[in-house]
Amino acid sequence: MAATSFQARNLGLATEVWSNMLGDEVTIFLGLAGAMVPAGMRSLVAYLIQHRLIDCLVSTGANLFHDLHESLGRPHRRGSATADDVKLRELQVNRIYDVYAPEEEIVASEDFITAFSEGLDAGRPYATREYFYLLGQKLSGVAKEEGILTSAAKAGVPIYCPAIADSVYGMAIATGRAKSGHRLLFDVVKDAMETLEIAVSAKGTGVIYIGGGVPKNFIQQTQVYGEILGRKLAGHRYAIQVTTDAPQWGGLSGSSFEEARSWGKVATEASAVTVYCEATVALPIMVSALAESCSDVIRQRKRPTFTMGERLGIR
Amino acid sequence: MAATSFQARNLGLATEVWSNMLGDEVTIFLGLAGAMVPAGMRSLVAYLIQHRLIDCLVSTGANLFHDLHESLGRPHRRGSATADDVKLRELQVNRIYDVYAPEEEIVASEDFITAFSEGLDAGRPYATREYFYLLGQKLSGVAKEEGILTSAAKAGVPIYCPAIADSVYGMAIATGRAKSGHRLLFDVVKDAMETLEIAVSAKGTGVIYIGGGVPKNFIQQTQVYGEILGRKLAGHRYAIQVTTDAPQWGGLSGSSFEEARSWGKVATEASAVTVYCEATVALPIMVSALAESCSDVIRQRKRPTFTMGERLGIR
Amino acid sequence: MAATSFQARNLGLATEVWSNMLGDEVTIFLGLAGAMVPAGMRSLVAYLIQHRLIDCLVSTGANLFHDLHESLGRPHRRGSATADDVKLRELQVNRIYDVYAPEEEIVASEDFITAFSEGLDAGRPYATREYFYLLGQKLSGVAKEEGILTSAAKAGVPIYCPAIADSVYGMAIATGRAKSGHRLLFDVVKDAMETLEIAVSAKGTGVIYIGGGVPKNFIQQTQVYGEILGRKLAGHRYAIQVTTDAPQWGGLSGSSFEEARSWGKVATEASAVTVYCEATVALPIMVSALAESCSDVIRQRKRPTFTMGERLGIR
Amino acid sequence: MAATSFQARNLGLATEVWSNMLGDEVTIFLGLAGAMVPAGMRSLVAYLIQHRLIDCLVSTGANLFHDLHESLGRPHRRGSATADDVKLRELQVNRIYDVYAPEEEIVASEDFITAFSEGLDAGRPYATREYFYLLGQKLSGVAKEEGILTSAAKAGVPIYCPAIADSVYGMAIATGRAKSGHRLLFDVVKDAMETLEIAVSAKGTGVIYIGGGVPKNFIQQTQVYGEILGRKLAGHRYAIQVTTDAPQWGGLSGSSFEEARSWGKVATEASAVTVYCEATVALPIMVSALAESCSDVIRQRKRPTFTMGERLGIR
């Protein structure tokens, strides 16, 4: 594929960059935006975690909610992108492009979150990383099929969700607070500091961005602020982004890795590739190519080990 | 313009929808994503706040940082989108598409945030709304030119930044925490609950999304969860989005208002228009049209009044 | 506008480039793709011709058909982009995004073309330039409102349609050939040679591309092949494109002016700007800015004079 | 893949539609736009022709030129999308996104076309179909590796290039005309009529559009004008498009198959899928899936037989 051109070449090159990351001693961040779980990418992301093709996940709340939703045995239904949405509304069926999720089932999953969250300690704030670790453990006892949260809890892969209030999690926790007064707090600055710590502790870092948004920016900023923890960093050493956005719109989501170099987010000499392709097409191609050609590299790779208490341990 | 077709028509229709919002008794949310302030839209957004063409702002941290940056007298420089980024890195100049911001100046603004944040009470968590209100007041004494934060503090327009840790704010506060141990906390669930309260208190709501991301989703969810505060809502009554994303990519940022109807985020019978256009082009056209043709409507509109203590007051 | 950033800046810069073209002694080509006439841009393009903000038009057949259609008193109707197309099919109403054109009226305009074409000389092939000149003259006697073809015939602005068979023109002429055996021929190589001649005769050239496709490529190639007519050219001196396509897709339509420099299509030192914006939004802004600020320049500009016989005259 | 969502699902569905086309008794048109041959898709398109996964090709001139170029032993070179184009200009290397083609080699291929074209009969106009058939035969004696033109000549697959003057072909022929006065003529209306004939002779039709532009429109129009040849058609029965354009821009290239139904270009009940993906990624996936799963269907399919004289024969 790298022998052709245009985006097929970029897809081939991105796979090579990922393969090189796995062979080097770097900590790999995955930024996950877009409705990847409703779109059927849950098992694939779980695979990345189980086999440690990534070391740390930063995600939108939505992907983590829909992962829990499927873990609780509530699948997303195949729908149509040209459905009659007023009719769907009447039927209480929520649409995500060409996927359906009945409202009643969403509510049941919300209730699960509300109940789980009320079991946590209102006396101290949580990093979202700790929250999702505990939730992953809880789900492991319930899930019918391995998902993102459950795999991550087992594999000790930290998950961050810096915009947690902007999701069903936020709303389910708000529901609990409104009903019982139980006031669960998140310490989102701690999230930011922990990702800094991960970056500063690593010999080097690699990043894979599926979409842009908060996950991309949150991972980008770890390279700019190493000094806070006493070590100036030089930018991510490997960088892949799979995006349907584009630089000309000026936003961070579509911004190029060239621009990122000016900030020191990506190293001057980094291996960096942008693949302009919707991720449900690109991601399975990359991962199956890696699974086929890099199985030894994957097994033998040196990777960080995390412990997930109130305080994140990194070795 | 509404008499032509394609996106010019949509731009015309969106202006009409906004005009109708202003004439109806609705609370208007603005979701602001994308690097709008570096791109020169700061005064325009400040204008929207001062003249109350909007009532509540939900923004990325970046826009609020770059607003503070300009308020502190540090302008963004006209640069080039095809610059040599390795050279920029050497010169310590950060690039945002075709805009430059020298690193040294960024650091000075960070220091301002660190100092300001250390002056707050580490004993209780803040809604980001309260934080930005206090910051806006502080800046009002310093700013050379009216900006978003200063205008909002004066006009009593609440600003939410649900992903605050994902920005220079998060990092500047982390710096303070690392140095002095001063542990400022944000209660992002409170943010979510306050926006619910605003929605529930209103006779109706209208929304304007500049880009997608967290601001769009955060405002969308207020209509789905009214029940938490005891009132089932029927969806935003007016809705405008200006975007360069598109539905076929499946993500929330590019999702259509039709899809939003299936969830009840937008009312079944809402006036809703999507303008596919980069916002630096579309927004000034809409706002200057409204300023010209709706000055009476704007002056006379019924709008909510907010008070900005630890607890948000709404009248 | 040039004082802001992102696409607003590019829109401002493009207007400046056009203004500079008008002040310099260059021949200006306009490439017109996309359904600009159904979208309501007919009068604007006619304005460009009448006031000679352009000197030569290369267009898709569709725009020239829809221009004739309106000249014959058959307006395009305001429709909806989310219409039920099966129902429209039953009603025999053709949809172009959010514009409608009843089939019956289309057929009537086709008949006009068939009849007109059968009046031409089957004994020799026509340049499309000559064909549209004669058609413009014919329409001038009939048109209720000035359009593209009628203005061009009056102003002596040559119009080329290199893919004429790929349009209602081709089909209407085929209808005549099937019925009466009248075999009208086009000499499309002559089209290409005439545009070369225009380029070679000019002191310099400027180009404005609304969309990509054949019109863009056809105008681009005139700079590469000057040698055929004995003069090596150095590339267009001024270049503007307004597009919603993008370089990463690899096609000519979205290709950058940087890429064009490698071919010598655009001069190494050319003033060249790409505006990423749908043209119904961008074009009226540019033209009204020029009409306001450059009226003297427009009146006084030195421009080529063309005569439109079987052989194109250029002075 | 059809079991996931978003564009992966569409890619899976498109492959199913193609598979169904092959199993049904329909004539299959391929519209080929975008620089697919420079991007490395030449062998793949040749494969489609050789194994008759398509029956008729409508292409831009560029793809047919670059096919000849490679047939003459001049490969496209792997380049960089961020090259210094002024330097490339000095080196006389032409860039197509991330592909290079040295000017000297382009000129050599042009010379081949000029010489070939001067061998044709200036006394009568050619359909582009006949021209490319004769050229394919000529190249078959020379080509080092099977390409599009050579395969099509052997397989009796007609190739149309309605905008032939808008390409190196047009320019190479113009060169001959300027030098020797040899005036080769194309009858592009004949092209249009022949494609009508193919459509009218078929039990049904299926279409695959790689990109938009002239090829898409030219194939679309065959269903609207069957009456010219005495048979009202009902629209293509199967339709696939692989595109990076989008409906909201209003142009034909990005227009939906829903819109096409209003015109009768696509049948009301057609199986139609749009895949929003750059074709170098999507096309190889579809074709390799078909090659694997449909080999029997492909071998046994009923397909039209064409003879390629001055007059097209269809059986």
Short mmCIF file of C-alpha atoms in Angstrom, two decimals, chain A residues 21-304:
data_model
loop_
_atom_site.label_atom_id
_atom_site.label_comp_id
_atom_site.label_asym_id
_atom_site.label_seq_id
_atom_site.Cartn_x
_atom_site.Cartn_y
_atom_site.Cartn_z
CA MET A 21 6.77 2.75 17.55
CA LEU A 22 6.19 -0.79 18.74
CA GLY A 23 9.82 -1.67 18.08
CA ASP A 24 11.20 1.40 19.85
CA GLU A 25 11.01 1.93 23.59
CA VAL A 26 8.24 4.50 23.65
CA THR A 27 5.00 4.96 25.55
CA ILE A 28 2.09 5.03 23.11
CA PHE A 29 -0.95 7.26 23.61
CA LEU A 30 -4.18 6.71 21.73
CA GLY A 31 -6.58 9.65 21.37
CA LEU A 32 -10.06 8.42 20.55
CA ALA A 33 -12.74 10.82 19.32
CA GLY A 34 -15.74 10.29 17.07
CA ALA A 35 -18.43 7.72 17.69
CA MET A 36 -16.05 4.81 17.18
CA VAL A 37 -17.74 2.40 19.56
CA PRO A 38 -21.25 2.79 18.14
CA ALA A 39 -19.60 2.33 14.74
CA GLY A 40 -18.37 -1.12 15.73
CA MET A 41 -14.76 -0.40 16.70
CA ARG A 42 -15.08 -1.53 20.35
CA SER A 43 -13.42 -4.93 19.93
CA LEU A 44 -10.64 -3.43 17.88
CA VAL A 45 -9.80 -0.85 20.55
CA ALA A 46 -10.04 -3.58 23.19
CA TYR A 47 -7.57 -5.60 21.09
CA LEU A 48 -5.14 -2.66 21.05
CA ILE A 49 -5.31 -2.55 24.83
CA GLN A 50 -5.09 -6.30 25.45
CA HIS A 51 -2.11 -6.75 23.18
CA ARG A 52 -0.59 -3.46 24.24
CA LEU A 53 -0.34 -1.81 20.87
CA ILE A 54 -1.09 1.25 23.00
CA ASP A 55 -0.26 2.17 26.61
CA CYS A 56 -2.63 4.97 27.53
CA LEU A 57 -6.04 5.94 26.18
CA VAL A 58 -7.55 9.42 26.13
CA SER A 59 -11.16 9.28 25.00
CA THR A 60 -14.35 11.24 24.68
CA GLY A 61 -16.96 10.30 27.24
CA ALA A 62 -19.23 9.03 24.50
CA ASN A 63 -16.92 6.22 23.43
CA LEU A 64 -16.53 5.12 27.03
CA PHE A 65 -20.27 5.26 27.59
CA HIS A 66 -21.09 3.23 24.52
CA ASP A 67 -18.43 0.72 25.55
CA LEU A 68 -20.10 0.27 28.93
CA HIS A 69 -23.44 0.06 27.17
CA GLU A 70 -22.27 -2.88 25.08
CA SER A 71 -20.53 -4.45 28.06
CA LEU A 72 -23.90 -4.46 29.78
CA GLY A 73 -25.26 -6.49 26.90
CA ARG A 74 -26.94 -3.71 25.00
CA PRO A 75 -25.74 -3.75 21.41
CA HIS A 76 -26.00 -0.88 18.96
CA ARG A 77 -28.43 -1.63 16.18
CA ARG A 78 -27.80 -1.31 12.49
CA GLY A 79 -29.88 1.62 11.30
CA SER A 80 -30.03 3.99 8.39
CA ALA A 81 -28.38 7.37 7.86
CA THR A 82 -31.45 8.59 5.99
CA ALA A 83 -34.05 7.55 8.53
CA ASP A 84 -37.05 9.69 9.44
CA ASP A 85 -35.82 11.24 12.68
CA VAL A 86 -39.18 12.52 13.79
CA LYS A 87 -40.47 8.97 13.62
CA LEU A 88 -37.41 7.71 15.47
CA ARG A 89 -38.14 10.30 18.12
CA GLU A 90 -41.65 8.97 18.51
CA LEU A 91 -40.27 5.46 18.79
CA GLN A 92 -37.68 6.70 21.32
CA VAL A 93 -34.81 5.47 19.21
CA ASN A 94 -31.65 7.58 19.17
CA ARG A 95 -29.66 7.76 15.95
CA ILE A 96 -25.89 8.05 15.51
CA TYR A 97 -25.44 8.39 11.73
CA ASP A 98 -26.41 4.84 10.62
CA VAL A 99 -26.62 3.27 14.08
CA TYR A 100 -29.58 3.11 16.48
CA ALA A 101 -29.69 2.99 20.26
CA PRO A 102 -33.12 2.73 21.92
CA GLU A 103 -33.61 5.37 24.61
CA GLU A 104 -34.87 2.85 27.13
CA GLU A 105 -31.60 0.93 26.94
CA ILE A 106 -29.55 4.11 27.23
CA VAL A 107 -31.45 4.97 30.39
CA ALA A 108 -30.77 1.54 31.85
CA SER A 109 -27.03 2.04 31.28
CA GLU A 110 -27.24 5.51 32.83
CA ASP A 111 -28.82 3.98 35.90
CA PHE A 112 -25.91 1.59 36.16
CA ILE A 113 -23.49 4.53 36.12
CA THR A 114 -25.51 6.47 38.67
CA ALA A 115 -25.53 3.51 41.04
CA PHE A 116 -21.84 2.76 40.53
CA SER A 117 -20.87 6.37 41.09
CA GLU A 118 -22.83 6.65 44.29
CA GLY A 119 -20.72 3.83 45.63
CA LEU A 120 -17.59 5.95 45.35
CA ASP A 121 -16.13 8.21 47.99
CA ALA A 122 -17.62 11.70 47.96
CA GLY A 123 -14.94 12.82 50.39
CA ARG A 124 -12.17 13.19 47.86
CA PRO A 125 -11.93 13.98 44.15
CA TYR A 126 -11.06 11.30 41.59
CA ALA A 127 -8.91 11.42 38.54
CA THR A 128 -11.04 10.17 35.66
CA ARG A 129 -8.32 7.55 35.25
CA GLU A 130 -9.08 6.09 38.67
CA TYR A 131 -12.82 6.30 38.06
CA PHE A 132 -12.66 4.35 34.81
CA TYR A 133 -10.30 1.83 36.34
CA LEU A 134 -12.77 1.09 39.11
CA LEU A 135 -15.62 1.04 36.64
CA GLY A 136 -13.69 -1.36 34.38
CA GLN A 137 -13.19 -3.70 37.33
CA LYS A 138 -16.86 -3.52 38.22
CA LEU A 139 -17.86 -4.19 34.62
CA SER A 140 -15.48 -7.12 34.37
CA GLY A 141 -17.77 -9.07 36.62
CA VAL A 142 -20.76 -8.28 34.44
CA ALA A 143 -19.61 -7.88 30.84
CA LYS A 144 -20.57 -10.57 28.39
CA GLU A 145 -17.82 -9.68 26.03
CA GLU A 146 -14.49 -7.97 26.65
CA GLY A 147 -14.59 -4.24 25.96
CA ILE A 148 -12.44 -1.15 26.32
CA LEU A 149 -13.00 -0.47 30.03
CA THR A 150 -12.75 -4.09 31.07
CA SER A 151 -9.60 -4.74 29.01
CA ALA A 152 -7.97 -1.61 30.29
CA ALA A 153 -8.70 -2.51 33.92
CA LYS A 154 -7.14 -5.93 33.37
CA ALA A 155 -4.17 -4.73 31.35
CA GLY A 156 -3.44 -1.79 33.61
CA VAL A 157 -3.87 0.69 30.78
CA PRO A 158 -4.87 4.11 32.13
CA ILE A 159 -7.89 5.78 30.52
CA TYR A 160 -8.44 9.53 30.71
CA CYS A 161 -11.61 11.38 29.87
CA PRO A 162 -10.81 15.07 30.43
CA ALA A 163 -14.30 16.21 29.40
CA ILE A 164 -16.20 13.64 31.44
CA ALA A 165 -18.99 16.05 32.36
CA ASP A 166 -19.71 16.36 28.66
CA SER A 167 -21.23 12.89 28.33
CA VAL A 168 -23.75 10.49 29.76
CA TYR A 169 -21.29 9.97 32.63
CA GLY A 170 -21.64 13.58 33.64
CA MET A 171 -25.39 13.38 33.38
CA ALA A 172 -25.73 10.08 35.19
CA ILE A 173 -23.60 11.42 38.04
CA ALA A 174 -25.64 14.64 38.06
CA THR A 175 -28.76 12.50 38.39
CA GLY A 176 -27.32 10.89 41.50
CA ARG A 177 -26.32 14.24 42.92
CA ALA A 178 -29.78 15.67 42.33
CA LYS A 179 -31.51 12.71 43.96
CA SER A 180 -29.31 11.79 46.90
CA GLY A 181 -26.95 14.68 47.27
CA HIS A 182 -23.99 12.35 46.79
CA ARG A 183 -21.37 14.66 45.34
CA LEU A 184 -18.76 12.78 43.38
CA LEU A 185 -15.91 15.07 42.36
CA PHE A 186 -13.40 14.76 39.55
CA ASP A 187 -9.99 16.35 39.69
CA VAL A 188 -9.40 17.08 36.02
CA VAL A 189 -6.19 18.96 36.72
CA LYS A 190 -4.90 15.73 38.22
CA ASP A 191 -5.73 14.04 34.93
CA ALA A 192 -3.60 16.57 33.12
CA MET A 193 -0.74 16.15 35.59
CA GLU A 194 -0.82 12.37 35.39
CA THR A 195 -0.54 12.39 31.61
CA LEU A 196 2.40 14.76 32.02
CA GLU A 197 3.92 12.26 34.43
CA ILE A 198 3.48 9.45 31.93
CA ALA A 199 5.18 11.53 29.25
CA VAL A 200 8.00 12.62 31.53
CA SER A 201 8.64 9.07 32.78
CA ALA A 202 8.92 7.65 29.27
CA LYS A 203 12.09 7.37 27.19
CA GLY A 204 9.99 8.69 24.36
CA THR A 205 6.38 8.90 23.27
CA GLY A 206 4.30 7.99 20.26
CA VAL A 207 0.75 9.09 19.53
CA ILE A 208 -2.14 7.83 17.48
CA TYR A 209 -5.07 10.17 17.03
CA ILE A 210 -8.36 8.79 15.80
CA GLY A 211 -10.16 12.04 15.11
CA GLY A 212 -9.28 15.26 16.89
CA GLY A 213 -11.11 17.08 19.65
CA VAL A 214 -10.13 16.99 23.30
CA PRO A 215 -8.23 13.67 23.13
CA LYS A 216 -5.81 15.00 20.50
CA ASN A 217 -5.19 18.29 22.24
CA PHE A 218 -4.87 16.68 25.66
CA ILE A 219 -2.15 14.35 24.43
CA GLN A 220 -0.45 17.07 22.41
CA GLN A 221 -0.07 19.32 25.44
CA THR A 222 1.88 16.71 27.43
CA GLN A 223 4.99 17.47 25.40
CA VAL A 224 4.81 21.21 25.87
CA TYR A 225 4.61 21.17 29.66
CA GLY A 226 7.18 18.63 30.79
CA GLU A 227 8.97 21.41 32.64
CA ILE A 228 6.18 21.50 35.19
CA LEU A 229 7.50 18.15 36.37
CA GLY A 230 11.10 19.15 35.91
CA ARG A 231 11.91 17.72 32.49
CA LYS A 232 11.82 19.62 29.24
CA LEU A 233 10.46 17.36 26.51
CA ALA A 234 11.16 17.58 22.81
CA GLY A 235 7.87 16.48 21.29
CA HIS A 236 6.31 13.14 20.45
CA ARG A 237 8.75 10.98 18.52
CA TYR A 238 6.12 9.15 16.45
CA ALA A 239 2.78 10.53 15.41
CA ILE A 240 -0.16 9.20 13.42
CA GLN A 241 -3.48 10.84 12.87
CA VAL A 242 -6.49 9.45 11.05
CA THR A 243 -8.82 12.30 10.31
CA THR A 244 -11.52 13.62 8.02
CA ASP A 245 -10.84 17.18 9.11
CA ALA A 246 -8.26 19.34 7.30
CA PRO A 247 -5.74 22.09 8.10
CA GLN A 248 -7.46 24.82 6.08
CA TRP A 249 -10.27 25.11 8.63
CA GLY A 250 -7.77 26.38 11.19
CA GLY A 251 -8.88 24.26 14.16
CA LEU A 252 -6.77 21.98 16.32
CA SER A 253 -8.63 18.85 15.22
CA GLY A 254 -7.53 19.18 11.61
CA SER A 255 -4.17 20.79 12.29
CA SER A 256 -1.11 19.27 10.67
CA PHE A 257 1.86 17.70 12.42
CA GLU A 258 3.94 20.40 10.74
CA GLU A 259 2.05 23.01 12.76
CA ALA A 260 2.53 20.79 15.84
CA ARG A 261 6.29 20.98 15.34
CA SER A 262 6.25 24.75 15.75
CA TRP A 263 4.87 24.24 19.27
CA GLY A 264 7.16 21.36 20.13
CA LYS A 265 4.16 19.06 20.45
CA VAL A 266 5.70 16.80 17.88
CA ALA A 267 9.47 16.44 17.67
CA THR A 268 11.27 18.25 14.89
CA GLU A 269 12.59 14.95 13.56
CA ALA A 270 9.49 12.86 14.39
CA SER A 271 8.05 10.23 12.06
CA ALA A 272 4.61 11.69 11.52
CA VAL A 273 1.86 10.75 9.09
CA THR A 274 -1.65 12.03 8.60
CA VAL A 275 -4.16 9.70 6.96
CA TYR A 276 -7.16 11.50 5.53
CA CYS A 277 -9.71 8.73 5.83
CA GLU A 278 -12.72 7.91 7.98
CA ALA A 279 -11.39 5.74 10.80
CA THR A 280 -13.77 2.78 10.49
CA VAL A 281 -12.07 2.14 7.15
CA ALA A 282 -8.49 2.98 8.09
CA LEU A 283 -8.14 1.59 11.60
CA PRO A 284 -9.03 -2.07 10.88
CA ILE A 285 -6.61 -2.06 7.93
CA MET A 286 -3.76 -0.76 10.05
CA VAL A 287 -4.43 -3.05 12.98
CA SER A 288 -4.82 -6.20 10.93
CA ALA A 289 -1.60 -5.39 9.07
CA LEU A 290 0.22 -4.96 12.39
CA ALA A 291 -1.30 -8.11 13.85
CA GLU A 292 -0.05 -10.06 10.86
CA SER A 293 3.38 -8.62 10.37
CA CYS A 294 4.47 -7.50 13.84
CA SER A 295 3.34 -10.23 16.20
CA ASP A 296 6.88 -10.82 17.47
CA VAL A 297 7.57 -7.15 17.91
CA ILE A 298 4.30 -6.76 19.78
CA ARG A 299 5.05 -9.66 22.12
CA GLN A 300 8.54 -8.48 22.89
CA ARG A 301 7.99 -4.78 23.17
CA LYS A 302 9.18 -2.91 26.23
CA ARG A 303 6.25 -1.11 27.69
CA PRO A 304 5.43 0.82 30.79
#
